[in-house]
């Protein structure tokens, strides 16, 4: 099939519109490095930004590819829901596009490795492993109860941890103090992000069952998943106060807890009608309000 890779198909395969979120995650990492260690390496962060943008695009493509290949519901999901079937895209072309972006993402990654040390290789193997095997392989992560936590930890903690390490390399080792401190600062965002993953799988539960995916939501059921989501939202929204009290973040960051009513209001319709098209996007919007608010207040307290 010639000329299949149009802008429309590229956007649908890669979900490139989500790429700007990576700026928020790197800003959080830079803020942590500046607040706790007094230094930021902007050159390393720029290379890392290029890596994760290319990597994210590749992951989204291969997720679509392997979800299509693994689908048991060939008529419904594979033909009409998955972007490859819906747009009639060639499998080999999609696979080669994903592979090409993975290879491109390794260029700035290897430059970073040459500029830093072996801990980056370890963190990189973990990150690439989660990204590749999230949908690939005979037992992909997205078909297991680990999928929600794997995504949340990778996006809201591993990225920031790498960013902090890249900023302080040469002056501070990657020890348990750095690892643990970064985790606690990222915890509020991680808890709320986990609710997005639960919500995604609640909305897709019937589809996941038809395609043999057994996520955490499958084992909890919808009602207990809703309870866990509410608990995680509340904990995520109040944890900034605890972090500020412990001196892990500037006091301004605690103000993000005031966003709980806004976040809760945007998320509430999902609980009565969990629907991917009508109520899921407002839920993501509510979580994004908190992500942006927490990150900007953290950065404001650090640099202003």
Tab-separated table of C-alpha atoms in Angstrom:
chain	number	residue	atom	x	y	z
A	1	UNK	CA	0.000	0.000	0.000
A	2	UNK	CA	1.669	3.182	-1.205
A	3	UNK	CA	1.210	6.581	0.407
A	4	UNK	CA	-0.402	5.188	3.565
A	5	UNK	CA	1.615	7.375	5.968
A	6	UNK	CA	-0.343	10.610	5.974
A	7	UNK	CA	-0.409	13.169	8.777
A	8	UNK	CA	-3.787	11.775	9.850
A	9	UNK	CA	-2.486	8.216	10.140
A	10	UNK	CA	0.736	9.395	11.834
A	11	UNK	CA	-1.212	11.312	14.489
A	12	UNK	CA	-3.574	8.395	15.054
A	13	UNK	CA	-0.724	5.893	15.398
A	14	UNK	CA	1.660	7.981	17.511
A	15	UNK	CA	-0.767	10.149	19.521
A	16	UNK	CA	1.782	12.905	18.954
A	17	UNK	CA	-0.585	15.439	20.546
A	18	UNK	CA	0.413	14.038	23.964
A	19	UNK	CA	4.115	14.875	23.420
A	20	UNK	CA	3.965	18.301	25.166
A	21	UNK	CA	3.223	16.505	28.454
A	22	UNK	CA	6.862	15.441	28.479
A	23	UNK	CA	7.814	19.072	29.087
A	24	UNK	CA	5.863	19.012	32.347
A	25	UNK	CA	7.584	15.834	33.518
A	26	UNK	CA	11.032	17.264	32.727
A	27	UNK	CA	10.164	20.551	34.425
A	28	UNK	CA	9.307	18.561	37.531
A	29	UNK	CA	12.641	16.739	37.378
A	30	UNK	CA	14.555	19.977	36.830
A	31	UNK	CA	12.728	21.594	39.759
A	32	UNK	CA	13.614	18.699	42.064
A	33	UNK	CA	17.274	18.877	41.017
A	34	UNK	CA	17.427	22.634	41.573
A	35	UNK	CA	15.588	22.590	44.913
A	36	UNK	CA	17.479	19.697	46.489
A	37	UNK	CA	20.884	19.892	44.802
A	38	UNK	CA	21.125	23.425	43.422
A	39	UNK	CA	21.924	22.530	39.831
A	40	UNK	CA	20.296	21.809	36.474
A	41	UNK	CA	22.004	20.550	33.321
A	42	UNK	CA	19.851	21.958	30.537
A	43	UNK	CA	21.924	20.355	27.761
A	44	UNK	CA	21.342	16.890	29.190
A	45	UNK	CA	17.649	17.636	29.666
A	46	UNK	CA	17.322	18.746	26.037
A	47	UNK	CA	18.845	15.468	24.854
A	48	UNK	CA	16.576	13.565	27.220
A	49	UNK	CA	13.527	15.409	25.906
A	50	UNK	CA	14.405	14.330	22.361
A	51	UNK	CA	14.827	10.752	23.573
A	52	UNK	CA	11.520	10.475	25.388
A	53	UNK	CA	9.488	12.189	22.665
A	54	UNK	CA	10.802	9.804	19.997
A	55	UNK	CA	10.472	6.879	22.393
A	56	UNK	CA	6.866	7.736	23.280
A	57	UNK	CA	5.924	7.946	19.606
A	58	UNK	CA	7.515	4.547	18.992
A	59	UNK	CA	5.764	3.002	22.006
A	60	UNK	CA	2.362	4.244	20.878
A	61	UNK	CA	2.899	2.821	17.397
A	62	UNK	CA	4.023	-0.596	18.627
A	63	UNK	CA	1.229	-0.696	21.215
A	64	UNK	CA	-1.281	-0.284	18.398
A	65	UNK	CA	0.560	-2.882	16.320
A	66	UNK	CA	0.739	-5.571	18.998
A	67	UNK	CA	-2.764	-4.883	20.296
A	68	UNK	CA	-3.960	-5.495	16.743
A	69	UNK	CA	-1.898	-8.674	16.427
A	70	UNK	CA	-2.992	-10.037	19.823
A	71	UNK	CA	-6.673	-9.166	19.433
A	72	UNK	CA	-9.057	-12.088	19.756
A	73	UNK	CA	-12.003	-9.929	18.755
A	74	UNK	CA	-11.044	-9.672	15.087
A	75	UNK	CA	-14.308	-8.212	13.827
A	76	UNK	CA	-15.023	-5.649	16.537
A	77	UNK	CA	-11.732	-4.480	18.072
A	78	UNK	CA	-9.203	-5.352	15.364
A	79	UNK	CA	-11.288	-4.158	12.438
A	80	UNK	CA	-13.184	-1.182	13.846
A	81	UNK	CA	-11.512	0.038	17.087
A	82	UNK	CA	-7.771	-0.389	16.595
A	83	UNK	CA	-6.353	2.354	14.378
A	84	UNK	CA	-4.595	-0.140	12.088
A	85	UNK	CA	-7.807	-1.921	11.196
A	86	UNK	CA	-9.930	1.220	11.214
A	87	UNK	CA	-7.677	3.045	8.748
A	88	UNK	CA	-6.599	-0.051	6.822
A	89	UNK	CA	-2.879	0.480	7.489
A	90	UNK	CA	-0.222	-2.009	6.317
A	91	UNK	CA	1.179	-4.086	9.181
A	92	UNK	CA	4.750	-4.173	7.891
A	93	UNK	CA	4.766	-0.413	7.330
A	94	UNK	CA	3.473	0.269	10.834
A	95	UNK	CA	6.046	-2.088	12.372
A	96	UNK	CA	8.915	-0.494	10.423
A	97	UNK	CA	7.792	2.994	11.453
A	98	UNK	CA	7.811	1.987	15.107
A	99	UNK	CA	11.230	0.343	14.762
A	100	UNK	CA	12.638	3.431	13.022
A	101	UNK	CA	11.506	5.710	15.839
A	102	UNK	CA	12.961	3.368	18.463
A	103	UNK	CA	16.313	3.483	16.657
A	104	UNK	CA	16.150	7.282	16.327
A	105	UNK	CA	15.428	7.606	20.047
A	106	UNK	CA	18.637	5.719	20.799
A	107	UNK	CA	20.797	8.408	19.147
A	108	UNK	CA	20.340	11.095	21.843
A	109	UNK	CA	20.150	8.304	24.444
A	110	UNK	CA	23.643	7.047	23.576
A	111	UNK	CA	24.968	10.615	23.579
A	112	UNK	CA	23.600	10.978	27.111
A	113	UNK	CA	25.165	7.678	28.107
A	114	UNK	CA	28.546	8.900	26.860
A	115	UNK	CA	28.104	12.121	28.864
A	116	UNK	CA	27.116	10.367	32.110
A	117	UNK	CA	27.559	6.896	33.569
A	118	UNK	CA	26.355	3.317	33.835
A	119	UNK	CA	23.349	4.057	36.112
A	120	UNK	CA	21.701	5.700	33.103
A	121	UNK	CA	22.064	2.443	31.175
A	122	UNK	CA	20.289	0.559	33.978
A	123	UNK	CA	17.447	3.081	34.131
A	124	UNK	CA	17.262	3.095	30.343
A	125	UNK	CA	16.956	-0.685	30.124
A	126	UNK	CA	14.084	-0.551	32.621
A	127	UNK	CA	12.336	2.240	30.723
A	128	UNK	CA	12.779	0.696	27.283
A	129	UNK	CA	11.796	-2.702	28.662
A	130	UNK	CA	8.503	-1.419	30.050
A	131	UNK	CA	7.786	0.530	26.874
A	132	UNK	CA	8.519	-2.327	24.480
A	133	UNK	CA	6.967	-5.166	26.444
A	134	UNK	CA	3.910	-3.201	27.513
A	135	UNK	CA	2.145	-4.614	24.462
A	136	UNK	CA	4.748	-6.936	22.882
A	137	UNK	CA	5.534	-10.533	23.684
A	138	UNK	CA	3.402	-13.564	24.541
A	139	UNK	CA	2.397	-12.080	27.931
A	140	UNK	CA	2.392	-8.285	27.469
A	141	UNK	CA	2.251	-6.044	30.524
A	142	UNK	CA	-1.024	-4.490	29.376
A	143	UNK	CA	-2.710	-7.892	29.729
A	144	UNK	CA	-1.701	-8.265	33.391
A	145	UNK	CA	-2.680	-6.673	36.734
A	146	UNK	CA	0.662	-4.830	36.677
A	147	UNK	CA	-0.197	-2.611	33.721
A	148	UNK	CA	-1.731	0.309	35.658
A	149	UNK	CA	1.168	0.555	38.109
A	150	UNK	CA	3.819	0.016	35.420
A	151	UNK	CA	2.564	2.951	33.358
A	152	UNK	CA	2.086	5.251	36.345
A	153	UNK	CA	5.542	4.567	37.778
A	154	UNK	CA	7.268	4.879	34.408
A	155	UNK	CA	5.695	8.201	33.456
A	156	UNK	CA	5.433	9.957	36.826
A	157	UNK	CA	8.584	8.679	38.524
A	158	UNK	CA	11.137	7.006	36.260
A	159	UNK	CA	11.244	9.937	33.822
A	160	UNK	CA	11.737	12.420	36.672
A	161	UNK	CA	14.370	10.235	38.342
A	162	UNK	CA	16.385	10.092	35.128
A	163	UNK	CA	16.018	13.866	34.731
A	164	UNK	CA	17.339	14.471	38.258
A	165	UNK	CA	20.250	12.088	37.680
A	166	UNK	CA	21.147	13.836	34.419
A	167	UNK	CA	21.155	17.193	36.202
A	168	UNK	CA	23.378	16.173	39.122
A	169	UNK	CA	25.728	13.715	37.400
A	170	UNK	CA	29.310	14.285	38.473
A	171	UNK	CA	28.436	15.956	41.772
A	172	UNK	CA	25.953	13.567	43.372
A	173	UNK	CA	25.727	9.756	43.093
A	174	UNK	CA	22.511	7.946	42.310
A	175	UNK	CA	21.999	6.764	45.888
A	176	UNK	CA	18.926	5.791	47.897
A	177	UNK	CA	18.534	9.320	49.210
A	178	UNK	CA	18.155	10.695	45.687
A	179	UNK	CA	15.947	7.791	44.598
A	180	UNK	CA	13.681	8.005	47.652
A	181	UNK	CA	13.489	11.785	47.772
A	182	UNK	CA	12.513	11.974	44.111
A	183	UNK	CA	9.873	9.301	44.647
A	184	UNK	CA	8.220	11.232	47.489
A	185	UNK	CA	8.100	14.471	45.497
A	186	UNK	CA	6.564	12.619	42.535
A	187	UNK	CA	4.127	10.647	44.692
A	188	UNK	CA	1.168	13.096	44.481
A	189	UNK	CA	1.253	13.071	40.687
A	190	UNK	CA	1.810	9.312	40.602
A	191	UNK	CA	-1.251	8.596	42.735
A	192	UNK	CA	-3.523	10.720	40.555
A	193	UNK	CA	-2.005	9.314	37.354
A	194	UNK	CA	-2.750	5.820	38.635
A	195	UNK	CA	-6.444	6.748	38.716
A	196	UNK	CA	-6.286	7.604	34.999
A	197	UNK	CA	-4.938	4.151	34.252
A	198	UNK	CA	-7.660	2.540	36.340
A	199	UNK	CA	-10.306	4.662	34.612
A	200	UNK	CA	-8.960	3.731	31.180
A	201	UNK	CA	-9.241	0.048	31.990
A	202	UNK	CA	-12.667	0.445	33.602
A	203	UNK	CA	-13.927	2.000	30.373
A	204	UNK	CA	-12.245	-0.737	28.312
A	205	UNK	CA	-13.149	-3.635	30.628
A	206	UNK	CA	-15.542	-5.437	28.282
A	207	UNK	CA	-13.173	-4.968	25.352
A	208	UNK	CA	-10.219	-6.209	27.434
A	209	UNK	CA	-12.123	-9.329	28.487
A	210	UNK	CA	-12.979	-10.144	24.864
A	211	UNK	CA	-9.299	-9.804	23.944
A	212	UNK	CA	-7.907	-11.815	26.849
A	213	UNK	CA	-6.462	-8.916	28.855
A	214	UNK	CA	-6.659	-9.408	32.627
A	215	UNK	CA	-5.837	-6.026	34.139
A	216	UNK	CA	-6.142	-5.006	37.780
A	217	UNK	CA	-9.646	-3.737	37.012
A	218	UNK	CA	-10.617	-7.227	35.840
A	219	UNK	CA	-9.785	-8.638	39.270
A	220	UNK	CA	-11.183	-5.742	41.301
A	221	UNK	CA	-14.371	-5.192	39.334
A	222	UNK	CA	-15.824	-1.792	38.485
A	223	UNK	CA	-17.145	-0.842	41.927
A	224	UNK	CA	-13.956	-1.634	43.841
A	225	UNK	CA	-11.953	0.074	41.107
A	226	UNK	CA	-14.072	3.195	41.646
A	227	UNK	CA	-13.338	3.046	45.383
A	228	UNK	CA	-9.611	2.749	44.723
A	229	UNK	CA	-9.760	5.653	42.265
A	230	UNK	CA	-11.448	7.923	44.807
A	231	UNK	CA	-8.923	6.989	47.493
A	232	UNK	CA	-5.980	7.591	45.157
A	233	UNK	CA	-7.383	10.952	44.039
A	234	UNK	CA	-7.843	12.106	47.618
A	235	UNK	CA	-4.404	10.900	48.710
A	236	UNK	CA	-2.760	12.448	45.672
A	237	UNK	CA	-4.407	15.790	46.318
A	238	UNK	CA	-3.498	16.013	50.021
A	239	UNK	CA	0.022	14.547	49.786
A	240	UNK	CA	1.525	17.902	48.638
A	241	UNK	CA	0.751	19.277	52.108
A	242	UNK	CA	2.739	16.434	53.662
A	243	UNK	CA	5.616	16.920	51.214
A	244	UNK	CA	5.733	20.642	51.989
A	245	UNK	CA	5.627	19.948	55.723
A	246	UNK	CA	8.610	17.618	55.402
A	247	UNK	CA	10.542	20.225	53.419
A	248	UNK	CA	10.631	18.075	50.292
A	249	UNK	CA	9.017	20.802	48.183
A	250	UNK	CA	8.569	24.591	48.549
A	251	UNK	CA	5.547	25.660	50.595
A	252	UNK	CA	3.822	27.015	47.471
A	253	UNK	CA	3.444	23.448	46.208
A	254	UNK	CA	0.978	22.700	49.010
A	255	UNK	CA	-1.480	25.067	47.320
A	256	UNK	CA	-2.057	22.399	44.664
A	257	UNK	CA	-4.218	20.599	47.235
A	258	UNK	CA	-6.792	23.342	46.674
A	259	UNK	CA	-7.328	21.884	43.205
A	260	UNK	CA	-9.038	18.801	44.661
A	261	UNK	CA	-12.607	20.176	44.252
A	262	UNK	CA	-11.904	21.126	40.624
A	263	UNK	CA	-10.374	17.743	39.869
A	264	UNK	CA	-13.167	15.914	41.684
A	265	UNK	CA	-15.876	17.827	39.825
A	266	UNK	CA	-14.433	16.991	36.410
A	267	UNK	CA	-13.962	13.344	37.338
A	268	UNK	CA	-17.345	12.754	38.990
A	269	UNK	CA	-19.400	12.051	35.811
A	270	UNK	CA	-17.145	9.094	35.016
A	271	UNK	CA	-18.277	7.223	38.117
A	272	UNK	CA	-21.920	7.236	37.082
A	273	UNK	CA	-21.232	6.646	33.381
A	274	UNK	CA	-17.762	5.233	32.627
A	275	UNK	CA	-17.574	5.905	28.913
A	276	UNK	CA	-14.414	6.380	26.832
A	277	UNK	CA	-15.948	8.977	24.521
A	278	UNK	CA	-18.117	11.063	26.876
A	279	UNK	CA	-16.746	10.982	30.434
A	280	UNK	CA	-13.172	9.680	30.228
A	281	UNK	CA	-11.693	12.775	28.586
A	282	UNK	CA	-13.132	15.144	31.250
A	283	UNK	CA	-11.601	12.833	33.866
A	284	UNK	CA	-8.217	13.121	32.157
A	285	UNK	CA	-8.752	16.883	32.037
A	286	UNK	CA	-9.369	16.962	35.777
A	287	UNK	CA	-6.189	15.011	36.446
A	288	UNK	CA	-4.258	17.275	34.063
A	289	UNK	CA	-5.376	20.328	36.037
A	290	UNK	CA	-3.690	18.796	39.069
A	291	UNK	CA	-0.561	17.713	37.153
A	292	UNK	CA	-0.033	21.176	35.701
A	293	UNK	CA	-0.902	22.960	38.933
A	294	UNK	CA	1.438	20.846	41.048
A	295	UNK	CA	4.308	21.156	38.585
A	296	UNK	CA	3.951	24.921	38.086
A	297	UNK	CA	3.647	25.595	41.818
A	298	UNK	CA	6.724	23.441	42.428
A	299	UNK	CA	8.678	25.327	39.762
A	300	UNK	CA	7.410	28.684	41.036
A	301	UNK	CA	8.557	27.912	44.552
A	302	UNK	CA	11.963	26.814	43.306
A	303	UNK	CA	12.804	29.608	40.881
A	304	UNK	CA	10.693	32.636	41.887
